[in-house]
Short mmCIF file of C-alpha atoms and ligand atoms in Angstrom, two decimals:
data_model
loop_
_atom_site.label_atom_id
_atom_site.label_comp_id
_atom_site.label_asym_id
_atom_site.label_seq_id
_atom_site.Cartn_x
_atom_site.Cartn_y
_atom_site.Cartn_z
CA MET A 1 -22.70 4.71 20.24
CA GLU A 2 -20.78 2.48 22.61
CA SER A 3 -22.05 -0.62 20.89
CA SER A 4 -20.84 0.39 17.44
CA VAL A 5 -17.37 1.13 18.83
CA GLU A 6 -17.29 -2.34 20.32
CA ALA A 7 -18.55 -3.87 17.09
CA ASP A 8 -16.09 -2.14 14.80
CA PHE A 9 -12.97 -1.62 16.91
CA GLU A 10 -10.76 -3.38 19.42
CA VAL A 11 -9.09 -0.89 21.73
CA HIS A 12 -5.83 -2.14 23.24
CA ASP A 13 -4.43 1.18 24.33
CA ALA A 14 -5.66 4.66 25.22
CA ARG A 15 -3.68 6.01 22.27
CA PHE A 16 -6.00 4.12 19.93
CA ALA A 17 -9.13 5.21 21.82
CA ALA A 18 -7.98 8.81 21.27
CA LEU A 19 -7.98 8.21 17.51
CA LEU A 20 -11.69 7.37 17.49
CA PRO A 21 -14.10 10.32 17.29
CA PRO A 22 -17.48 9.97 19.03
CA GLY A 23 -19.70 7.65 17.02
CA ALA A 24 -16.82 6.26 14.98
CA ARG A 25 -17.89 3.38 12.80
CA VAL A 26 -16.77 1.38 9.82
CA GLU A 27 -18.81 2.15 6.72
CA LYS A 28 -19.03 -0.02 3.61
CA LEU A 29 -18.91 2.35 0.63
CA THR A 30 -19.15 -0.02 -2.31
CA THR A 31 -18.82 -3.66 -3.23
CA GLY A 32 -18.37 -5.83 -6.32
CA THR A 33 -14.61 -6.20 -6.64
CA SER A 34 -12.71 -9.47 -6.79
CA TRP A 35 -9.50 -8.40 -5.06
CA ALA A 36 -9.42 -4.74 -4.04
CA GLU A 37 -5.95 -3.23 -3.49
CA GLY A 38 -3.92 -0.08 -3.90
CA PRO A 39 -6.15 2.75 -2.62
CA VAL A 40 -5.03 6.33 -3.17
CA TYR A 41 -6.96 9.55 -2.58
CA ARG A 42 -6.75 12.36 -5.14
CA PRO A 43 -7.40 15.70 -3.44
CA ASP A 44 -7.63 17.51 -6.81
CA SER A 45 -10.74 15.57 -7.80
CA ALA A 46 -11.93 14.52 -4.33
CA CYS A 47 -12.01 10.86 -5.25
CA LEU A 48 -10.53 7.57 -4.20
CA LEU A 49 -8.87 5.38 -6.83
CA TRP A 50 -8.12 1.72 -6.26
CA SER A 51 -7.28 -1.48 -8.11
CA ASP A 52 -9.61 -4.41 -8.65
CA VAL A 53 -6.57 -6.54 -9.37
CA ARG A 54 -8.07 -9.81 -10.58
CA ASN A 55 -10.72 -8.06 -12.67
CA ASN A 56 -7.97 -6.09 -14.41
CA ARG A 57 -9.49 -2.68 -13.77
CA MET A 58 -9.21 0.40 -11.61
CA LEU A 59 -12.20 1.96 -9.91
CA ARG A 60 -13.00 5.46 -8.73
CA TRP A 61 -15.23 6.42 -5.81
CA SER A 62 -16.41 9.88 -4.87
CA GLU A 63 -19.04 11.14 -2.48
CA ASP A 64 -21.10 12.71 -5.25
CA ARG A 65 -20.73 10.17 -8.07
CA GLY A 66 -20.32 6.91 -6.20
CA THR A 67 -18.37 4.14 -7.95
CA THR A 68 -17.32 4.28 -11.59
CA VAL A 69 -14.66 2.53 -13.68
CA PHE A 70 -11.49 4.61 -13.88
CA ARG A 71 -9.39 2.40 -16.18
CA GLU A 72 -10.10 -0.91 -17.88
CA PRO A 73 -8.02 -2.84 -18.64
CA SER A 74 -5.56 -1.69 -16.01
CA ASP A 75 -2.70 -4.07 -16.86
CA PHE A 76 -3.52 -5.79 -13.56
CA SER A 77 -2.68 -2.71 -11.52
CA ASN A 78 -1.97 -3.14 -7.81
CA GLY A 79 -0.45 -0.46 -5.56
CA ASN A 80 -0.94 3.24 -6.26
CA THR A 81 0.41 6.50 -4.91
CA LEU A 82 0.81 10.14 -5.98
CA ASP A 83 4.12 11.75 -6.86
CA LEU A 84 5.23 15.23 -5.80
CA GLU A 85 3.17 16.78 -8.62
CA GLY A 86 0.07 14.81 -7.69
CA ARG A 87 0.37 12.45 -10.65
CA LEU A 88 -0.79 8.87 -10.26
CA VAL A 89 2.02 6.31 -9.91
CA THR A 90 0.89 2.71 -10.36
CA CYS A 91 2.34 -0.78 -9.95
CA GLU A 92 1.26 -3.02 -12.83
CA HIS A 93 1.55 -6.80 -12.75
CA GLY A 94 0.59 -7.16 -16.41
CA ARG A 95 3.34 -5.00 -17.89
CA ARG A 96 5.62 -5.72 -14.93
CA ARG A 97 6.33 -2.06 -14.46
CA VAL A 98 5.76 1.07 -12.45
CA SER A 99 3.80 3.55 -14.55
CA ARG A 100 2.83 7.18 -14.26
CA THR A 101 -0.36 8.80 -15.50
CA GLU A 102 0.33 12.22 -17.03
CA ALA A 103 -2.00 15.18 -16.71
CA ASP A 104 -3.53 14.41 -20.13
CA GLY A 105 -4.26 10.80 -19.10
CA THR A 106 -1.38 9.22 -21.00
CA VAL A 107 0.16 6.28 -19.11
CA VAL A 108 3.94 6.12 -19.39
CA THR A 109 6.53 3.65 -18.12
CA VAL A 110 8.56 4.85 -15.16
CA VAL A 111 10.64 1.69 -14.84
CA ASP A 112 10.20 -1.91 -16.01
CA ASN A 113 13.63 -3.54 -15.79
CA TYR A 114 16.75 -3.83 -13.71
CA ARG A 115 19.86 -3.87 -15.90
CA GLY A 116 17.91 -5.34 -18.79
CA ARG A 117 16.02 -7.96 -16.81
CA ARG A 118 12.29 -7.47 -16.38
CA LEU A 119 10.88 -6.74 -12.96
CA ASN A 120 8.72 -9.47 -11.38
CA SER A 121 5.43 -7.65 -10.72
CA PRO A 122 5.69 -4.40 -8.74
CA ASN A 123 3.24 -4.50 -5.83
CA ASP A 124 3.27 -1.34 -3.73
CA VAL A 125 4.90 2.05 -4.07
CA VAL A 126 5.62 5.30 -2.25
CA VAL A 127 7.28 8.54 -3.36
CA ARG A 128 9.72 10.28 -1.03
CA SER A 129 9.99 14.07 -0.70
CA ASP A 130 13.07 14.03 -2.95
CA GLY A 131 10.94 12.54 -5.74
CA ALA A 132 12.49 9.06 -5.57
CA ILE A 133 10.08 6.18 -6.12
CA TRP A 134 10.43 3.25 -3.69
CA PHE A 135 8.64 0.01 -4.52
CA THR A 136 8.44 -3.69 -3.75
CA ASP A 137 8.72 -6.38 -6.43
CA PRO A 138 7.38 -9.77 -5.28
CA PRO A 139 6.30 -12.35 -7.89
CA TYR A 140 2.54 -12.48 -7.17
CA GLY A 141 1.66 -11.23 -10.65
CA ILE A 142 3.74 -13.86 -12.47
CA LEU A 143 3.08 -16.95 -10.33
CA SER A 144 -0.18 -17.63 -12.18
CA ASN A 145 -2.60 -16.03 -14.62
CA ASP A 146 -4.91 -14.96 -11.77
CA GLU A 147 -3.58 -11.43 -11.42
CA GLY A 148 -1.15 -11.05 -14.29
CA TYR A 149 0.56 -13.36 -16.75
CA GLN A 150 2.41 -16.46 -15.55
CA ALA A 151 6.10 -16.24 -16.28
CA GLU A 152 9.53 -17.03 -14.91
CA SER A 153 11.24 -14.44 -12.79
CA GLU A 154 14.06 -12.85 -14.75
CA LEU A 155 15.60 -11.46 -11.58
CA GLY A 156 15.48 -14.69 -9.59
CA ALA A 157 14.88 -12.69 -6.42
CA ASN A 158 12.33 -10.36 -4.85
CA TYR A 159 13.83 -6.96 -4.21
CA VAL A 160 12.86 -3.64 -2.74
CA PHE A 161 13.91 -0.93 -5.21
CA ARG A 162 14.57 2.78 -5.25
CA PHE A 163 14.15 4.56 -8.56
CA ASP A 164 15.54 8.03 -9.18
CA PRO A 165 13.41 9.64 -11.90
CA VAL A 166 16.02 12.33 -12.55
CA SER A 167 19.04 10.10 -13.14
CA GLY A 168 17.03 7.04 -14.24
CA GLU A 169 19.00 4.89 -11.79
CA LEU A 170 17.29 1.86 -10.28
CA ASP A 171 18.95 0.56 -7.12
CA ILE A 172 18.28 -2.51 -4.99
CA VAL A 173 17.81 -1.27 -1.42
CA ALA A 174 16.85 -4.60 0.19
CA ASP A 175 17.56 -8.12 -1.06
CA ASP A 176 16.66 -10.33 1.89
CA PHE A 177 12.84 -10.44 1.78
CA HIS A 178 10.88 -13.55 0.85
CA MET A 179 8.12 -11.46 -0.70
CA PRO A 180 8.32 -7.77 0.08
CA ASN A 181 4.87 -6.23 -0.12
CA GLY A 182 3.64 -3.11 1.75
CA ILE A 183 5.97 -0.10 1.95
CA ALA A 184 5.77 3.31 3.63
CA PHE A 185 7.94 5.98 5.24
CA SER A 186 7.66 7.43 8.73
CA PRO A 187 6.54 11.09 8.78
CA ASP A 188 10.16 12.32 8.95
CA GLU A 189 11.18 9.83 6.23
CA ARG A 190 14.08 8.65 8.36
CA THR A 191 12.48 5.21 8.71
CA LEU A 192 11.18 2.92 5.98
CA TYR A 193 8.77 0.09 6.76
CA VAL A 194 8.37 -2.98 4.52
CA SER A 195 6.18 -6.03 5.12
CA ASP A 196 7.01 -9.60 4.15
CA THR A 197 4.15 -11.83 3.00
CA GLY A 198 6.31 -14.73 1.87
CA ALA A 199 4.37 -17.12 4.10
CA SER A 200 1.56 -17.00 1.51
CA HIS A 201 3.61 -19.43 -0.59
CA SER A 202 6.42 -20.58 1.73
CA PRO A 203 5.12 -21.91 5.04
CA GLY A 204 7.37 -20.75 7.85
CA ALA A 205 8.55 -17.63 6.03
CA PRO A 206 8.54 -14.43 8.10
CA CYS A 207 5.21 -12.74 8.87
CA HIS A 208 6.37 -9.32 9.88
CA ILE A 209 6.97 -5.69 9.10
CA ARG A 210 10.59 -4.60 9.24
CA ALA A 211 11.87 -1.09 9.88
CA PHE A 212 15.05 0.39 8.42
CA ASP A 213 16.98 3.59 8.85
CA VAL A 214 17.17 5.56 5.61
CA ALA A 215 20.79 6.64 5.17
CA GLY A 216 21.45 9.65 2.98
CA GLY A 217 17.99 9.31 1.48
CA ARG A 218 19.04 6.32 -0.60
CA ARG A 219 20.31 3.37 1.45
CA LEU A 220 18.78 1.19 4.14
CA THR A 221 20.61 0.31 7.33
CA GLY A 222 19.69 -1.04 10.75
CA SER A 223 17.16 -3.69 9.68
CA ARG A 224 14.95 -4.72 12.59
CA VAL A 225 11.59 -6.40 13.10
CA PHE A 226 9.01 -3.70 13.82
CA ALA A 227 6.05 -6.04 14.37
CA ASP A 228 5.78 -9.82 14.14
CA PHE A 229 2.30 -11.26 13.70
CA ALA A 230 2.73 -14.85 12.52
CA PRO A 231 0.70 -16.51 11.14
CA GLY A 232 -1.06 -13.31 10.01
CA ARG A 233 0.09 -11.42 6.94
CA ALA A 234 0.12 -7.65 6.65
CA ASP A 235 -0.26 -6.68 3.01
CA GLY A 236 -0.22 -2.89 2.58
CA PHE A 237 -0.10 -0.08 5.13
CA ARG A 238 -0.07 3.66 5.53
CA ILE A 239 1.07 5.97 8.31
CA ASP A 240 -0.60 8.90 10.05
CA THR A 241 0.88 12.24 11.04
CA ASN A 242 1.86 10.88 14.46
CA GLY A 243 3.67 7.90 12.99
CA ASN A 244 1.01 5.29 13.79
CA LEU A 245 0.95 2.51 11.22
CA TYR A 246 -2.33 1.09 9.82
CA ALA A 247 -1.85 -2.32 8.23
CA GLY A 248 -4.38 -4.28 6.19
CA PHE A 249 -4.25 -8.01 6.95
CA ASN A 250 -5.17 -10.31 4.10
CA THR A 251 -5.44 -13.14 6.61
CA GLY A 252 -8.63 -11.70 8.09
CA GLU A 253 -7.51 -9.61 11.07
CA GLY A 254 -8.85 -6.37 9.56
CA VAL A 255 -6.65 -3.32 10.00
CA GLN A 256 -4.19 -3.57 12.88
CA VAL A 257 -2.91 -0.27 14.24
CA TYR A 258 0.63 0.03 15.62
CA SER A 259 2.32 2.82 17.55
CA PRO A 260 5.62 4.19 16.17
CA GLN A 261 7.31 1.86 18.66
CA GLY A 262 5.61 -1.18 17.13
CA GLU A 263 3.08 -1.80 19.90
CA ARG A 264 -0.31 -2.98 18.65
CA ILE A 265 -2.67 -0.35 20.04
CA GLY A 266 -5.91 -1.26 18.31
CA ARG A 267 -7.73 -2.97 15.54
CA ILE A 268 -10.34 -1.89 13.02
CA ARG A 269 -12.59 -4.86 12.35
CA ILE A 270 -13.35 -5.51 8.69
CA PRO A 271 -15.67 -8.39 7.78
CA GLU A 272 -13.43 -9.73 4.99
CA PRO A 273 -9.68 -9.93 4.25
CA ALA A 274 -8.18 -6.45 4.03
CA SER A 275 -5.29 -5.54 1.75
CA ASN A 276 -4.40 -1.90 2.18
CA CYS A 277 -5.56 1.53 3.28
CA ALA A 278 -5.16 5.21 2.47
CA PHE A 279 -6.05 8.46 4.18
CA GLY A 280 -8.20 10.92 2.28
CA GLY A 281 -11.33 12.98 2.21
CA PRO A 282 -11.51 16.80 2.15
CA ARG A 283 -9.97 16.99 5.63
CA GLY A 284 -7.66 14.03 5.22
CA ASN A 285 -9.11 12.29 8.26
CA ARG A 286 -10.92 9.47 6.50
CA LEU A 287 -9.17 6.12 6.29
CA PHE A 288 -10.22 4.17 3.18
CA ILE A 289 -9.72 0.42 3.38
CA THR A 290 -9.66 -1.98 0.43
CA ALA A 291 -10.82 -5.46 1.39
CA SER A 292 -11.45 -8.20 -1.18
CA THR A 293 -14.92 -7.46 -2.54
CA SER A 294 -15.49 -4.07 -0.96
CA LEU A 295 -14.27 -0.60 -0.07
CA TYR A 296 -14.71 0.58 3.53
CA SER A 297 -13.97 3.82 5.35
CA VAL A 298 -13.76 5.19 8.86
CA PHE A 299 -13.32 8.75 10.10
CA LEU A 300 -10.47 9.14 12.60
CA ASN A 301 -9.01 11.88 14.79
CA THR A 302 -5.88 11.97 12.68
CA THR A 303 -4.66 12.58 9.15
CA ALA A 304 -2.05 11.14 6.80
CA ALA A 305 1.60 11.81 7.35
CA THR A 306 2.63 14.58 4.97
CA ARG A 307 6.04 14.67 3.31
CA PRO A 308 8.66 16.81 5.03
CA SER A 309 9.26 20.01 3.07
MG1 MG B 1 0.23 -5.44 -1.67
#
């Protein structure tokens, strides 16, 4: 199986080689999307959900049933995650909100404005172990009618937000991104990572992932560049139990894998622009990768970071 490893992976470090089980390979699971984003695995129904952003729908893939439509229209959904109760939390460009899907299937608004001004178009989201919802709010869904509805920004800026579902408070936690996009916590939740894809519309804007210290569970301090990859752009990313970061590059570099120290240790080759990834499967060791027209997966010797208890 040497050849398939060489075909599907670039190994830059022994730590990445150790993540690849014998015979590891990238598998294409399904195709037919226009812009695949926002994968999330639901253990309760053993399926992967993801957004087909430009086709305004969400899809569902499972080993036994293959691909079906989960929600259509989806209000141009993008990033997805699960909250502490396993409920689906979704970023929607169309309604410019973060929504939650209740157990009975009802979709409710979690948050859609900051002090009376509408959000731009929430892009990606994670839920911390205290239940707070952290999300990015770049303007991709309002720049044109391609993946939302063209409109002016009411905020005039692109923030990273923290929403407390108990108090209802929405706080700006970062205000100096061009276009904040991917977001994820380290396994101990003491570090938050956020990518900037502003170079998609502003040549020369940063192409990096920044790391922050999370102070008191609600503020960000100590901003630093975790990985710089200009002119590439890392869209979304997820983190494994050892703190390695797996970033989907919508500029064609596949999934780049970084150590917790920010060293690039390997690459998973994907034959089209990748956007995001999510761990799942019955044993949690399958990395699902959304990439433009298709959904891919690869089994790894690792699993998703789980929230601290
Ligand atoms: Mg994104």
